[in-house]
Amino acid sequence: MNNKFQKTSSTSDSYRDGGNKGGIVIVDYGAGNIQSIKFAIKRLGFDAVLSSDTEEIKAADKVIFPGVGEAGSAMKMLKSTGLDKVIPELKQPVLGICLGMQLMCRHSEEGDTEGLGIFHADVVKFNNGLKVPQIGWNRIYDLKSNLFDGIKEQEFVYLVHSYYVPECAETIASTEYGVEYTTAIQKDNFYGVQFHPEKSSDAGEKILENFLKAPNPEKKE
Amino acid sequence: MLTKRIIPCLDIKDGRTVKGVNFIDLRDAGDPVELAELYAKSGADELVFLDITATEQKRKTLAEMVRKVAEKVNIPFTVGGGISSVEDVDILLKNGADKVSVNSSAVKRPELINELSAKFGSQCITVAIDAKQVNGEWLVHLVGGKVPTDLNLFQWAKEMEERGAGEILFTSMNNDGTKTGFANEALAVLSSALKIPIIASGGAGNMQHFTDVFLKGKADAALAASVFHFKEIEIKDLKEELRRNGIEVRL
């Protein structure tokens, strides 16, 4: 596989706070609750660093791309730091969570925002008379990825969102909320989950662990 | 299908849980982390921490508590009590709170809700409303129901939704502490009038009350304190009962 980003001098950055043995980087591009993801990773026995440094992100073994606030302003923050160019080129496993997953799509109705274009899907708003945002626990089914190893069909996960990704060829889990839609999506090394694995009890932690243990084809053994 | 949520509420003072907690199997009933973990394991869908500390140290102590809870607990939690600025919310979210709940500060300065939802997103901004029915009209009250305002519950809730609240936590002061059931009539009106989810609070005494609040009150979630803290109702039993009554829950 063609590797555009050789791990060179920047490798040391991801090890800078000591115990980051797995080289897990959580992309930090603004306010919001991203500590919870770090804490969940720690409960699983791994360490993660928060970083907005493009070199550090490129050098990571695993990248977690969380969601923060509103799509339009989040994209602006990504553009201002150059992360909008870096993320789609990553070769290691990348997990987008909530808005992170939505930003990895082509377009979002929220603020008429152009996304990173990784997933071949467009994000639209719930418009079916049900409560918006959807807040709470709902079921995931039609599970189609090793991300869900050890997870049973119809497992409950915690969701908070007003916009959704319709079902598409890249869907690896669905949920029903007035409409059947994508709650997890995968293309090559890119994964996205609409739910919050870090807040979805034991099942969520298992999904997060599956991602953290996913093989990294770029890693030199 | 989205499930109905069961939410235990914990009162916090100086970083410790206060009153009404009677768990014999806890090493330290005042430790919010231990209690939160226990509730998470017993099937609670979310937790609410209501801080009643009045001291100067409040902000720092609360942030430390939030961080400790976030480190250990793998279900979402909301923090409320005396939150009055963007900075207050920023500190709590950065320490790991999933949502914050704003009450009297929104009445004093409604624009706060616009500011908070613009900065952090509606999904993490809950507006708590305490209301009492006075001469047939539901009026918003402050200071735990002691101070009446001239705001109508339904109009106020609508305004909060328009300003960017992601959720409404409605406590009926007529029902709170009575253990005679939730204010289902008002809840049903509120739930139909608003597009955002409604958390019902005040009046839980038995399992039937929870069935009623979902079927008659059309609530999206139900919050209670003493029935859970004193183990009058086990969350698992409650959820099994709700499921038998055709209500979708996470079990």
Coordinates of C-alpha atoms in Angstrom, one line a residue:
Chain A
M1 CA 0.0 0.0 0.0
N2 CA 1.2 3.5 -0.8
N3 CA 2.2 5.2 2.3
K4 CA 2.2 9.0 1.9
F5 CA 3.1 9.6 5.5
Q6 CA 6.2 7.9 6.6
K7 CA 6.5 7.9 10.4
T8 CA 9.7 9.9 11.0
S9 CA 10.6 12.6 13.3
S10 CA 7.1 13.3 14.6
T11 CA 6.8 9.9 16.2
S12 CA 8.3 11.2 19.5
D13 CA 5.5 13.7 19.9
S14 CA 2.9 11.1 20.4
Y15 CA 4.9 9.5 23.2
R16 CA 5.6 12.8 24.9
D17 CA 3.5 12.3 28.0
G18 CA 4.8 9.0 28.8
G19 CA 2.5 6.0 28.8
N20 CA 1.0 6.5 25.3
K21 CA 2.1 3.1 24.2
G22 CA -0.6 2.5 21.7
G23 CA -0.1 5.9 20.0
I24 CA -3.8 6.8 20.3
V25 CA -4.5 10.4 19.4
I26 CA -7.9 12.1 20.0
V27 CA -8.2 15.1 17.5
D28 CA -8.7 18.2 19.6
Y29 CA -10.2 21.0 17.6
G30 CA -12.3 23.0 20.0
A31 CA -14.5 23.0 23.1
G32 CA -16.7 20.2 24.3
N33 CA -16.6 17.0 26.2
I34 CA -13.7 15.0 24.7
Q35 CA -12.3 14.1 28.2
S36 CA -14.9 11.4 28.4
I37 CA -13.4 9.6 25.4
K38 CA -10.0 9.8 27.0
F39 CA -11.3 8.5 30.3
A40 CA -13.1 5.6 28.5
I41 CA -9.9 4.6 26.7
K42 CA -8.1 4.7 30.0
R43 CA -10.7 2.4 31.6
L44 CA -9.8 0.0 28.8
G45 CA -6.2 0.1 29.8
F46 CA -4.9 2.3 27.0
D47 CA -3.7 5.8 27.0
A48 CA -4.6 8.6 24.6
V49 CA -3.3 12.1 24.0
L50 CA -5.4 15.0 22.9
S51 CA -3.8 16.8 20.0
S52 CA -4.4 19.3 17.2
D53 CA -0.9 18.9 15.8
T54 CA -1.1 17.5 12.2
E55 CA 2.3 15.7 12.4
E56 CA 1.3 14.0 15.7
I57 CA -2.0 13.0 14.2
K58 CA -0.3 11.6 11.1
A59 CA 2.1 9.6 13.2
A60 CA -0.6 8.1 15.5
D61 CA -1.4 4.4 15.5
K62 CA -5.1 5.1 15.9
V63 CA -7.0 8.4 15.5
I64 CA -10.2 9.3 17.2
F65 CA -12.1 12.1 15.6
P66 CA -14.8 13.3 18.1
G67 CA -17.7 15.6 17.4
V68 CA -18.0 19.1 18.8
G69 CA -21.1 21.3 18.6
E70 CA -22.3 22.5 15.2
A71 CA -21.2 21.3 11.8
G72 CA -20.4 24.6 10.1
S73 CA -18.3 26.0 12.9
A74 CA -16.6 22.6 13.4
M75 CA -15.6 22.6 9.7
K76 CA -14.2 26.1 10.0
M77 CA -12.0 25.0 12.9
L78 CA -10.8 22.0 10.9
K79 CA -10.0 24.2 7.9
S80 CA -8.2 26.8 10.0
T81 CA -5.8 24.2 11.3
G82 CA -5.4 22.3 8.0
L83 CA -7.0 19.2 9.6
D84 CA -9.5 19.1 6.8
K85 CA -6.7 18.1 4.4
V86 CA -4.9 15.8 6.8
I87 CA -7.8 13.6 8.0
P88 CA -9.0 12.2 4.6
E89 CA -5.4 11.2 3.8
L90 CA -4.8 9.2 7.0
K91 CA -3.9 5.5 6.5
Q92 CA -4.3 4.2 10.1
P93 CA -7.6 3.3 11.6
V94 CA -9.7 6.4 12.2
L95 CA -12.9 6.5 14.3
G96 CA -15.3 9.5 13.9
I97 CA -17.8 9.8 16.8
C98 CA -21.1 11.6 16.5
L99 CA -20.5 14.9 14.7
G100 CA -17.1 13.6 13.8
M101 CA -18.7 10.8 11.8
Q102 CA -21.1 13.4 10.1
L103 CA -18.2 15.6 9.2
M104 CA -16.5 12.7 7.4
C105 CA -19.5 12.6 5.0
R106 CA -19.8 14.6 1.8
H107 CA -22.2 17.3 3.0
S108 CA -24.4 18.2 6.0
E109 CA -27.7 20.0 6.0
E110 CA -26.6 21.6 9.2
G111 CA -25.4 25.0 8.2
D112 CA -25.2 23.7 4.5
T113 CA -21.7 22.5 5.3
E114 CA -19.3 20.7 2.9
G115 CA -17.8 17.8 4.7
L116 CA -14.5 15.8 4.4
G117 CA -16.0 13.6 1.7
I118 CA -14.7 10.3 3.1
F119 CA -18.0 8.5 3.3
H120 CA -20.4 8.6 0.3
A121 CA -23.3 10.0 2.2
D122 CA -25.0 13.3 2.9
V123 CA -26.2 14.3 6.4
V124 CA -29.9 15.4 6.8
K125 CA -32.1 16.6 9.6
F126 CA -34.7 14.4 11.4
N127 CA -38.0 15.5 10.0
N128 CA -40.6 12.9 11.0
G129 CA -42.6 14.5 13.8
L130 CA -40.5 12.8 16.5
K131 CA -38.6 14.7 19.2
V132 CA -35.4 16.4 18.0
P133 CA -32.7 16.0 19.2
Q134 CA -33.0 12.3 19.6
I135 CA -31.6 11.8 23.1
G136 CA -31.2 8.5 24.8
W137 CA -30.7 4.8 24.3
N138 CA -31.7 3.1 21.0
R139 CA -30.9 -0.2 19.4
I140 CA -28.3 -1.0 16.7
Y141 CA -28.8 -3.9 14.2
D142 CA -27.6 -5.4 10.9
L143 CA -24.1 -5.2 12.4
K144 CA -21.5 -5.8 9.6
S145 CA -18.0 -5.1 10.9
N146 CA -15.4 -6.4 13.2
L147 CA -16.0 -3.2 15.1
F148 CA -19.0 -5.1 16.6
D149 CA -17.2 -8.4 17.5
G150 CA -18.8 -9.6 20.7
I151 CA -21.8 -7.2 20.3
K152 CA -25.2 -8.7 20.0
E153 CA -27.8 -7.6 17.4
Q154 CA -30.2 -5.1 18.9
E155 CA -27.7 -3.9 21.5
F156 CA -28.5 -0.5 23.1
V157 CA -26.2 2.5 22.6
Y158 CA -26.5 6.1 23.7
L159 CA -27.3 8.8 21.1
V160 CA -27.7 12.5 21.1
H161 CA -28.3 14.1 17.6
S162 CA -30.6 16.1 15.4
Y163 CA -29.0 15.2 12.1
Y164 CA -28.5 11.7 10.6
V165 CA -26.8 9.8 7.9
P166 CA -29.3 7.8 5.7
E167 CA -28.6 4.2 5.0
C168 CA -26.0 3.7 2.2
A169 CA -23.6 1.1 0.8
E170 CA -21.1 1.9 3.5
T171 CA -23.5 1.4 6.4
I172 CA -22.3 -1.2 9.0
A173 CA -25.0 -0.7 11.6
S174 CA -28.5 0.8 11.5
T175 CA -31.0 2.3 14.0
E176 CA -34.6 3.1 13.8
Y177 CA -36.0 6.6 14.8
G178 CA -39.0 7.2 12.6
V179 CA -36.6 6.3 9.8
E180 CA -34.0 3.5 9.5
Y181 CA -30.7 5.3 9.3
T182 CA -26.9 4.7 9.6
T183 CA -25.5 4.5 13.2
A184 CA -22.2 3.1 12.0
I185 CA -20.3 3.4 8.7
Q186 CA -17.0 2.2 7.4
K187 CA -14.9 2.8 4.3
D188 CA -11.5 1.1 4.3
N189 CA -9.6 2.4 7.4
F190 CA -12.3 5.0 8.3
Y191 CA -15.0 4.1 10.8
G192 CA -17.8 6.4 12.0
V193 CA -20.3 5.9 14.8
Q194 CA -23.3 8.1 15.4
F195 CA -23.6 6.9 19.0
H196 CA -21.2 7.7 21.9
P197 CA -19.3 4.5 22.6
E198 CA -17.7 6.2 25.6
K199 CA -21.2 6.7 27.1
S200 CA -22.8 3.5 26.0
S201 CA -22.1 1.4 29.1
D202 CA -20.2 -1.9 28.7
A203 CA -21.3 -2.4 25.1
G204 CA -19.9 0.9 24.1
E205 CA -16.6 0.2 25.8
K206 CA -16.4 -3.1 23.9
I207 CA -16.9 -1.4 20.6
L208 CA -14.2 1.2 21.5
E209 CA -11.9 -1.6 22.5
N210 CA -12.5 -3.4 19.2
F211 CA -11.5 -0.2 17.4
L212 CA -8.4 0.2 19.5
K213 CA -7.4 -3.4 18.7
A214 CA -8.1 -3.1 15.0
P215 CA -5.0 -3.9 13.0
N216 CA -3.1 -0.9 11.6
P217 CA -1.9 -1.9 8.1
E218 CA 0.7 0.9 8.2
K219 CA 2.3 -0.3 11.4
K220 CA 5.8 -1.7 10.9
E221 CA 6.0 -4.8 13.0
Chain B
M1 CA -37.2 2.5 18.9
L2 CA -35.8 5.1 21.3
T3 CA -36.3 3.9 24.9
K4 CA -37.7 5.9 27.8
R5 CA -35.0 6.9 30.3
I6 CA -34.9 6.4 34.0
I7 CA -32.7 9.0 35.8
P8 CA -31.7 9.0 39.4
C9 CA -31.0 12.5 40.8
L10 CA -28.2 13.0 43.4
D11 CA -27.9 16.1 45.5
I12 CA -24.3 17.3 46.0
K13 CA -22.8 19.6 48.6
D14 CA -19.1 20.3 48.8
G15 CA -18.4 17.4 46.5
R16 CA -20.4 14.9 48.5
T17 CA -23.8 13.4 48.1
V18 CA -26.2 14.6 50.7
K19 CA -29.5 13.4 52.3
G20 CA -31.8 10.7 51.3
V21 CA -29.2 8.1 50.4
N22 CA -29.5 4.8 52.2
F23 CA -27.4 2.2 50.5
I24 CA -26.2 -0.4 53.0
D25 CA -23.9 -1.9 50.4
L26 CA -21.9 1.3 49.9
R27 CA -18.7 1.8 51.7
D28 CA -19.2 5.5 51.6
A29 CA -22.7 6.7 50.9
G30 CA -21.4 10.3 50.6
D31 CA -19.1 9.4 47.7
P32 CA -20.8 10.5 44.5
V33 CA -18.5 8.4 42.4
E34 CA -19.3 5.1 44.2
L35 CA -23.0 5.9 44.1
A36 CA -22.9 6.8 40.4
E37 CA -21.1 3.6 39.5
L38 CA -23.6 1.6 41.5
Y39 CA -26.5 3.3 39.6
A40 CA -24.8 2.8 36.3
K41 CA -24.5 -1.0 37.0
S42 CA -28.1 -1.2 38.2
G43 CA -29.5 0.0 34.9
A44 CA -29.9 3.8 35.3
D45 CA -29.9 5.4 31.8
E46 CA -28.4 8.7 32.9
L47 CA -27.6 10.5 36.1
V48 CA -28.3 14.1 37.3
F49 CA -26.1 15.7 39.9
L50 CA -27.7 18.8 41.5
D51 CA -25.1 20.9 43.3
I52 CA -26.5 22.8 46.3
T53 CA -23.1 24.1 47.6
A54 CA -23.2 27.8 48.4
T55 CA -19.6 28.5 49.2
E56 CA -16.9 30.3 47.2
Q57 CA -15.1 27.1 46.6
K58 CA -18.1 25.7 44.8
R59 CA -16.8 25.8 41.2
K60 CA -13.5 24.1 41.9
T61 CA -15.0 21.4 44.1
L62 CA -17.7 20.7 41.7
A63 CA -15.3 20.4 38.7
E64 CA -13.2 18.0 40.7
M65 CA -16.2 15.8 41.5
V66 CA -17.3 15.9 37.8
R67 CA -13.9 14.8 36.7
K68 CA -13.9 11.9 39.2
V69 CA -17.3 10.8 38.0
A70 CA -16.4 11.0 34.4
E71 CA -13.3 8.9 34.9
K72 CA -15.3 6.0 36.3
V73 CA -18.8 6.1 34.9
N74 CA -19.7 4.9 31.4
I75 CA -23.2 6.4 31.2
P76 CA -24.1 10.1 30.5
F77 CA -24.6 12.5 33.3
T78 CA -25.9 16.1 33.7
V79 CA -24.7 18.6 36.2
G80 CA -26.9 21.5 37.5
G81 CA -27.1 24.0 40.3
G82 CA -26.0 27.6 40.2
I83 CA -24.7 27.6 36.6
S84 CA -24.8 31.1 35.4
S85 CA -22.2 31.7 32.7
V86 CA -20.5 30.3 29.6
E87 CA -17.4 29.9 31.8
D88 CA -19.3 27.8 34.3
V89 CA -20.4 25.4 31.6
D90 CA -17.0 25.3 29.9
I91 CA -15.3 24.1 33.1
L92 CA -17.9 21.4 33.7
L93 CA -17.9 20.1 30.1
K94 CA -14.1 20.1 30.0
N95 CA -14.0 18.0 33.1
G96 CA -16.3 15.4 31.5
A97 CA -19.9 16.4 32.2
D98 CA -22.1 15.4 29.2
K99 CA -24.8 18.0 29.8
V100 CA -25.5 20.9 32.1
S101 CA -28.8 22.0 33.5
V102 CA -29.6 25.7 33.9
N103 CA -32.5 26.9 36.0
S104 CA -32.8 30.4 37.6
S105 CA -30.0 32.0 35.6
A106 CA -32.1 31.4 32.5
V107 CA -35.0 33.3 34.1
K108 CA -32.7 36.2 35.1
R109 CA -31.1 36.4 31.7
P110 CA -32.7 34.3 29.0
E111 CA -30.0 35.1 26.4
L112 CA -27.7 32.8 28.4
I113 CA -29.4 29.9 26.7
N114 CA -28.7 31.3 23.2
E115 CA -25.1 31.8 24.2
L116 CA -24.7 28.3 25.6
S117 CA -26.3 26.5 22.8
A118 CA -24.3 28.5 20.2
K119 CA -21.1 27.7 21.9
F120 CA -21.6 24.1 23.1
G121 CA -24.5 22.9 21.0
S122 CA -28.2 22.4 22.1
Q123 CA -27.6 18.7 22.9
C124 CA -25.8 19.5 26.1
I125 CA -28.0 22.3 27.4
T126 CA -30.9 21.2 29.6
V127 CA -33.2 23.9 31.0
A128 CA -34.6 23.0 34.4
I129 CA -38.0 24.5 35.2
D130 CA -39.7 24.4 38.6
A131 CA -43.3 25.2 38.3
K132 CA -46.4 25.3 40.6
Q133 CA -50.0 25.4 39.7
V134 CA -51.5 28.5 41.3
N135 CA -55.2 29.3 40.7
G136 CA -55.2 26.9 37.7
E137 CA -52.2 28.5 36.1
W138 CA -48.7 26.8 36.0
L139 CA -46.3 29.5 37.1
V140 CA -42.5 29.2 37.0
H141 CA -40.9 29.4 40.5
L142 CA -37.4 30.1 41.6
V143 CA -35.2 29.0 44.6
G144 CA -36.6 25.5 44.8
G145 CA -40.1 26.6 44.3
K146 CA -40.1 29.3 47.0
V147 CA -40.2 32.4 44.8
P148 CA -43.0 32.8 42.2
T149 CA -42.5 34.5 38.9
D150 CA -45.1 35.7 36.5
L151 CA -43.8 33.3 33.8
N152 CA -46.2 30.7 32.4
L153 CA -44.7 27.3 32.3
F154 CA -45.7 26.4 28.8
Q155 CA -44.7 29.8 27.3
W156 CA -41.4 29.8 29.2
A157 CA -40.6 26.2 28.0
K158 CA -41.4 27.2 24.4
E159 CA -39.1 30.2 24.7
M160 CA -36.3 28.1 26.1
E161 CA -36.7 25.7 23.2
E162 CA -36.6 28.6 20.7
R163 CA -33.5 29.9 22.4
G164 CA -31.7 26.6 22.0
A165 CA -32.4 24.4 24.9
G166 CA -31.9 20.7 24.0
E167 CA -34.1 19.3 26.7
I168 CA -36.5 20.5 29.4
L169 CA -36.4 19.1 32.9
F170 CA -39.8 20.0 34.4
T171 CA -40.3 19.6 38.2
S172 CA -43.8 20.1 39.5
M173 CA -43.6 21.7 42.9
N174 CA -47.2 20.6 43.6
N175 CA -46.1 17.0 43.2
D176 CA -42.5 17.1 44.4
G177 CA -42.1 15.1 47.7
T178 CA -45.7 13.9 47.7
K179 CA -45.1 10.4 46.2
T180 CA -48.5 10.6 44.6
G181 CA -47.4 10.5 41.0
F182 CA -46.1 13.0 38.4
A183 CA -48.0 16.0 37.0
N184 CA -49.1 14.0 34.0
E185 CA -51.7 16.5 32.7
A186 CA -49.2 19.4 32.5
L187 CA -46.5 17.1 31.2
A188 CA -48.6 15.8 28.3
V189 CA -49.4 19.4 27.3
L190 CA -45.7 20.3 27.5
S191 CA -44.6 17.3 25.6
S192 CA -47.0 17.9 22.8
A193 CA -46.2 21.6 22.6
L194 CA -42.4 21.1 22.3
K195 CA -40.2 19.3 19.8
I196 CA -37.4 18.7 22.3
P197 CA -37.5 15.9 24.9
I198 CA -39.1 16.4 28.3
I199 CA -37.8 14.9 31.6
A200 CA -40.5 14.6 34.2
S201 CA -39.6 15.2 37.9
G202 CA -41.5 15.4 41.1
G203 CA -44.0 12.9 42.6
A204 CA -42.6 9.5 42.0
G205 CA -43.8 7.1 44.7
N206 CA -44.3 3.7 43.1
M207 CA -43.8 1.8 39.8
Q208 CA -47.3 2.7 38.5
H209 CA -46.3 6.3 38.6
F210 CA -43.6 5.7 36.1
T211 CA -45.9 3.8 33.8
D212 CA -48.3 6.7 34.0
V213 CA -45.7 9.4 33.4
F214 CA -44.8 7.7 30.1
L215 CA -48.2 6.7 28.9
K216 CA -50.3 9.6 30.2
G217 CA -47.7 12.3 30.7
K218 CA -45.9 11.5 27.4
A219 CA -42.6 12.2 29.1
D220 CA -39.3 11.1 27.4
A221 CA -37.6 10.5 30.7
A222 CA -38.4 10.3 34.3
L223 CA -36.3 11.6 37.2
A224 CA -36.5 10.6 40.8
A225 CA -34.4 10.7 43.9
S226 CA -35.7 9.2 47.2
V227 CA -37.5 6.1 45.7
F228 CA -34.2 5.0 44.3
H229 CA -31.9 6.2 47.1
F230 CA -34.0 4.3 49.7
K231 CA -34.3 1.3 47.5
E232 CA -38.1 1.5 47.5
I233 CA -37.8 0.8 43.8
E234 CA -35.1 -1.2 42.1
I235 CA -34.4 0.2 38.6
K236 CA -34.2 -3.3 37.1
D237 CA -37.6 -4.2 38.6
L238 CA -39.0 -0.9 37.4
K239 CA -37.8 -1.4 33.9
E240 CA -39.2 -5.0 33.7
E241 CA -42.6 -3.6 34.9
L242 CA -42.4 -0.8 32.3
R243 CA -41.6 -3.4 29.5
R244 CA -44.6 -5.5 30.6
N245 CA -46.7 -2.4 30.2
G246 CA -45.5 -2.0 26.6
I247 CA -43.0 0.8 27.3
E248 CA -39.7 0.5 25.5
V249 CA -36.8 0.5 28.0
R250 CA -33.1 -0.5 28.0
L251 CA -32.8 -3.8 29.9

